[in-house]
mmCIF file of N, CA and C in Angstrom:
data_model
loop_
_atom_site.group_PDB
_atom_site.id
_atom_site.type_symbol
_atom_site.label_atom_id
_atom_site.label_comp_id
_atom_site.label_asym_id
_atom_site.label_seq_id
_atom_site.Cartn_x
_atom_site.Cartn_y
_atom_site.Cartn_z
ATOM 1 N N MET A 1 -121.792 47.479 92.798
ATOM 2 C CA MET A 1 -121.227 48.090 91.605
ATOM 3 C C MET A 1 -121.776 49.504 91.454
ATOM 4 N N GLN A 2 -120.903 50.435 91.194
ATOM 5 C CA GLN A 2 -121.296 51.825 91.051
ATOM 6 C C GLN A 2 -121.956 52.041 89.691
ATOM 7 N N ALA A 3 -123.018 52.849 89.690
ATOM 8 C CA ALA A 3 -123.728 53.116 88.437
ATOM 9 C C ALA A 3 -122.865 53.974 87.526
ATOM 10 N N ASN A 4 -122.822 53.614 86.278
ATOM 11 C CA ASN A 4 -122.118 54.406 85.285
ATOM 12 C C ASN A 4 -122.857 55.718 85.109
ATOM 13 N N LEU A 5 -122.119 56.796 84.916
ATOM 14 C CA LEU A 5 -122.713 58.120 84.767
ATOM 15 C C LEU A 5 -123.719 58.170 83.627
ATOM 16 N N PHE A 6 -123.536 57.349 82.615
ATOM 17 C CA PHE A 6 -124.368 57.438 81.427
ATOM 18 C C PHE A 6 -125.295 56.247 81.243
ATOM 19 N N THR A 7 -125.508 55.466 82.275
ATOM 20 C CA THR A 7 -126.450 54.360 82.168
ATOM 21 C C THR A 7 -127.868 54.900 82.215
ATOM 22 N N ALA A 8 -128.799 54.085 81.817
ATOM 23 C CA ALA A 8 -130.199 54.511 81.795
ATOM 24 C C ALA A 8 -130.662 54.946 83.175
ATOM 25 N N SER A 9 -130.264 54.227 84.210
ATOM 26 C CA SER A 9 -130.718 54.585 85.559
ATOM 27 C C SER A 9 -130.102 55.895 86.022
ATOM 28 N N ALA A 10 -128.859 56.156 85.671
ATOM 29 C CA ALA A 10 -128.198 57.382 86.107
ATOM 30 C C ALA A 10 -128.728 58.605 85.369
ATOM 31 N N THR A 11 -129.113 58.446 84.121
ATOM 32 C CA THR A 11 -129.588 59.585 83.342
ATOM 33 C C THR A 11 -131.091 59.756 83.425
ATOM 34 N N GLY A 12 -131.772 58.803 84.022
ATOM 35 C CA GLY A 12 -133.220 58.881 84.103
ATOM 36 C C GLY A 12 -133.908 58.372 82.849
ATOM 37 N N LEU A 13 -133.135 57.825 81.919
ATOM 38 C CA LEU A 13 -133.712 57.296 80.686
ATOM 39 C C LEU A 13 -134.274 55.910 80.950
ATOM 40 N N SER A 14 -135.357 55.617 80.315
ATOM 41 C CA SER A 14 -135.971 54.303 80.474
ATOM 42 C C SER A 14 -135.058 53.232 79.899
ATOM 43 N N PRO A 15 -134.848 52.140 80.607
ATOM 44 C CA PRO A 15 -134.007 51.070 80.065
ATOM 45 C C PRO A 15 -134.619 50.422 78.825
ATOM 46 N N GLN A 16 -135.915 50.663 78.590
ATOM 47 C CA GLN A 16 -136.570 50.081 77.428
ATOM 48 C C GLN A 16 -136.351 50.907 76.155
ATOM 49 N N LEU A 17 -135.696 52.050 76.273
ATOM 50 C CA LEU A 17 -135.448 52.855 75.082
ATOM 51 C C LEU A 17 -134.611 52.051 74.094
ATOM 52 N N LYS A 18 -134.894 52.239 72.839
ATOM 53 C CA LYS A 18 -134.112 51.571 71.809
ATOM 54 C C LYS A 18 -132.681 52.093 71.854
ATOM 55 N N THR A 19 -131.775 51.250 71.442
ATOM 56 C CA THR A 19 -130.364 51.624 71.432
ATOM 57 C C THR A 19 -130.147 52.859 70.570
ATOM 58 N N GLU A 20 -130.866 52.954 69.455
ATOM 59 C CA GLU A 20 -130.722 54.114 68.569
ATOM 60 C C GLU A 20 -131.104 55.397 69.287
ATOM 61 N N THR A 21 -132.189 55.343 70.057
ATOM 62 C CA THR A 21 -132.654 56.518 70.786
ATOM 63 C C THR A 21 -131.661 56.894 71.871
ATOM 64 N N ARG A 22 -131.155 55.897 72.589
ATOM 65 C CA ARG A 22 -130.167 56.170 73.636
ATOM 66 C C ARG A 22 -128.908 56.774 73.043
ATOM 67 N N LEU A 23 -128.495 56.280 71.868
ATOM 68 C CA LEU A 23 -127.314 56.824 71.210
ATOM 69 C C LEU A 23 -127.553 58.271 70.807
ATOM 70 N N ALA A 24 -128.707 58.551 70.222
ATOM 71 C CA ALA A 24 -129.018 59.919 69.800
ATOM 72 C C ALA A 24 -129.031 60.876 70.991
ATOM 73 N N LEU A 25 -129.627 60.456 72.090
ATOM 74 C CA LEU A 25 -129.667 61.307 73.278
ATOM 75 C C LEU A 25 -128.276 61.515 73.865
ATOM 76 N N THR A 26 -127.486 60.472 73.901
ATOM 77 C CA THR A 26 -126.127 60.583 74.431
ATOM 78 C C THR A 26 -125.289 61.515 73.574
ATOM 79 N N LEU A 27 -125.423 61.405 72.249
ATOM 80 C CA LEU A 27 -124.679 62.294 71.356
ATOM 81 C C LEU A 27 -125.124 63.744 71.523
ATOM 82 N N ALA A 28 -126.429 63.955 71.735
ATOM 83 C CA ALA A 28 -126.932 65.313 71.951
ATOM 84 C C ALA A 28 -126.362 65.899 73.240
ATOM 85 N N ILE A 29 -126.339 65.108 74.297
ATOM 86 C CA ILE A 29 -125.767 65.570 75.569
ATOM 87 C C ILE A 29 -124.289 65.892 75.394
ATOM 88 N N GLN A 30 -123.597 65.050 74.665
ATOM 89 C CA GLN A 30 -122.172 65.263 74.430
ATOM 90 C C GLN A 30 -121.935 66.571 73.666
ATOM 91 N N ARG A 31 -122.734 66.813 72.626
ATOM 92 C CA ARG A 31 -122.601 68.060 71.859
ATOM 93 C C ARG A 31 -122.846 69.278 72.736
ATOM 94 N N ILE A 32 -123.881 69.218 73.572
ATOM 95 C CA ILE A 32 -124.206 70.340 74.454
ATOM 96 C C ILE A 32 -123.044 70.617 75.407
ATOM 97 N N CYS A 33 -122.488 69.566 75.997
ATOM 98 C CA CYS A 33 -121.359 69.726 76.922
ATOM 99 C C CYS A 33 -120.144 70.321 76.213
ATOM 100 N N GLN A 34 -119.848 69.818 75.029
ATOM 101 C CA GLN A 34 -118.688 70.317 74.294
ATOM 102 C C GLN A 34 -118.876 71.769 73.869
ATOM 103 N N ARG A 35 -120.078 72.126 73.440
ATOM 104 C CA ARG A 35 -120.345 73.499 73.033
ATOM 105 C C ARG A 35 -120.229 74.452 74.225
ATOM 106 N N ALA A 36 -120.818 74.074 75.353
ATOM 107 C CA ALA A 36 -120.760 74.917 76.548
ATOM 108 C C ALA A 36 -119.323 75.087 77.028
ATOM 109 N N THR A 37 -118.542 74.031 76.930
ATOM 110 C CA THR A 37 -117.135 74.110 77.320
ATOM 111 C C THR A 37 -116.375 75.039 76.382
ATOM 112 N N ALA A 38 -116.612 74.913 75.088
ATOM 113 C CA ALA A 38 -115.928 75.758 74.109
ATOM 114 C C ALA A 38 -116.276 77.231 74.294
ATOM 115 N N GLU A 39 -117.506 77.501 74.713
ATOM 116 C CA GLU A 39 -117.937 78.882 74.925
ATOM 117 C C GLU A 39 -117.534 79.405 76.297
ATOM 118 N N GLY A 40 -116.918 78.573 77.108
ATOM 119 C CA GLY A 40 -116.470 78.989 78.428
ATOM 120 C C GLY A 40 -117.575 79.083 79.457
ATOM 121 N N LYS A 41 -118.715 78.493 79.180
ATOM 122 C CA LYS A 41 -119.846 78.557 80.106
ATOM 123 C C LYS A 41 -119.714 77.550 81.240
ATOM 124 N N THR A 42 -118.947 76.514 81.015
ATOM 125 C CA THR A 42 -118.761 75.478 82.030
ATOM 126 C C THR A 42 -117.454 74.762 81.749
ATOM 127 N N ARG A 43 -117.095 73.897 82.657
ATOM 128 C CA ARG A 43 -115.918 73.055 82.449
ATOM 129 C C ARG A 43 -116.345 71.602 82.580
ATOM 130 N N VAL A 44 -115.837 70.792 81.700
ATOM 131 C CA VAL A 44 -116.111 69.357 81.740
ATOM 132 C C VAL A 44 -114.764 68.663 81.879
ATOM 133 N N ARG A 45 -114.682 67.806 82.877
ATOM 134 C CA ARG A 45 -113.418 67.106 83.103
ATOM 135 C C ARG A 45 -113.106 66.184 81.926
ATOM 136 N N PRO A 46 -111.836 66.081 81.565
ATOM 137 C CA PRO A 46 -111.452 65.170 80.486
ATOM 138 C C PRO A 46 -111.904 63.735 80.745
ATOM 139 N N ALA A 47 -111.899 63.314 82.000
ATOM 140 C CA ALA A 47 -112.345 61.955 82.326
ATOM 141 C C ALA A 47 -113.814 61.772 81.965
ATOM 142 N N THR A 48 -114.607 62.813 82.157
ATOM 143 C CA THR A 48 -116.029 62.742 81.817
ATOM 144 C C THR A 48 -116.204 62.617 80.308
ATOM 145 N N LEU A 49 -115.418 63.366 79.559
ATOM 146 C CA LEU A 49 -115.491 63.275 78.098
ATOM 147 C C LEU A 49 -115.084 61.880 77.620
ATOM 148 N N ARG A 50 -114.072 61.296 78.265
ATOM 149 C CA ARG A 50 -113.659 59.935 77.896
ATOM 150 C C ARG A 50 -114.767 58.934 78.200
ATOM 151 N N LYS A 51 -115.460 59.114 79.329
ATOM 152 C CA LYS A 51 -116.572 58.221 79.667
ATOM 153 C C LYS A 51 -117.683 58.337 78.633
ATOM 154 N N MET A 52 -117.947 59.556 78.186
ATOM 155 C CA MET A 52 -118.980 59.757 77.164
ATOM 156 C C MET A 52 -118.588 59.039 75.879
ATOM 157 N N GLU A 53 -117.346 59.200 75.469
ATOM 158 C CA GLU A 53 -116.870 58.543 74.248
ATOM 159 C C GLU A 53 -116.970 57.026 74.372
ATOM 160 N N ARG A 54 -116.607 56.501 75.534
ATOM 161 C CA ARG A 54 -116.673 55.062 75.760
ATOM 162 C C ARG A 54 -118.116 54.574 75.673
ATOM 163 N N HIS A 55 -119.028 55.326 76.247
ATOM 164 C CA HIS A 55 -120.436 54.937 76.226
ATOM 165 C C HIS A 55 -120.994 54.979 74.803
ATOM 166 N N VAL A 56 -120.642 56.017 74.046
ATOM 167 C CA VAL A 56 -121.082 56.112 72.650
ATOM 168 C C VAL A 56 -120.549 54.918 71.865
ATOM 169 N N SER A 57 -119.300 54.567 72.110
ATOM 170 C CA SER A 57 -118.704 53.422 71.422
ATOM 171 C C SER A 57 -119.450 52.131 71.751
ATOM 172 N N GLU A 58 -119.796 51.947 73.026
ATOM 173 C CA GLU A 58 -120.537 50.751 73.430
ATOM 174 C C GLU A 58 -121.914 50.702 72.776
ATOM 175 N N LEU A 59 -122.586 51.842 72.701
ATOM 176 C CA LEU A 59 -123.906 51.879 72.073
ATOM 177 C C LEU A 59 -123.814 51.563 70.583
ATOM 178 N N ARG A 60 -122.784 52.097 69.925
ATOM 179 C CA ARG A 60 -122.612 51.814 68.496
ATOM 180 C C ARG A 60 -122.329 50.330 68.260
ATOM 181 N N LYS A 61 -121.522 49.725 69.133
ATOM 182 C CA LYS A 61 -121.249 48.292 69.016
ATOM 183 C C LYS A 61 -122.529 47.491 69.212
ATOM 184 N N ALA A 62 -123.346 47.894 70.166
ATOM 185 C CA ALA A 62 -124.610 47.196 70.423
ATOM 186 C C ALA A 62 -125.537 47.300 69.217
ATOM 187 N N MET A 63 -125.535 48.469 68.567
ATOM 188 C CA MET A 63 -126.372 48.639 67.376
ATOM 189 C C MET A 63 -125.895 47.725 66.256
ATOM 190 N N ARG A 64 -124.574 47.657 66.069
ATOM 191 C CA ARG A 64 -124.031 46.793 65.011
ATOM 192 C C ARG A 64 -124.333 45.328 65.299
ATOM 193 N N ALA A 65 -124.243 44.949 66.553
ATOM 194 C CA ALA A 65 -124.480 43.555 66.929
ATOM 195 C C ALA A 65 -125.940 43.160 66.749
ATOM 196 N N SER A 66 -126.844 44.113 66.903
ATOM 197 C CA SER A 66 -128.267 43.789 66.806
ATOM 198 C C SER A 66 -128.760 43.720 65.366
ATOM 199 N N ARG A 67 -127.945 44.132 64.435
ATOM 200 C CA ARG A 67 -128.376 44.123 63.027
ATOM 201 C C ARG A 67 -128.208 42.791 62.412
#
């Protein structure tokens, strides 16, 4: 199975990080990518943005389930 671009192993994040921390970091990365794209400093493929959104959604669901 191919590693997801935003999994803990792919991003170098510890798998023991709390879901809240992983969500905060993922949202920060997403903001940075979107800002850089808007400023024309880089290009981010739409598929990559969709993967980010999907991952954020999964993390939010995991947070709701753990409460």
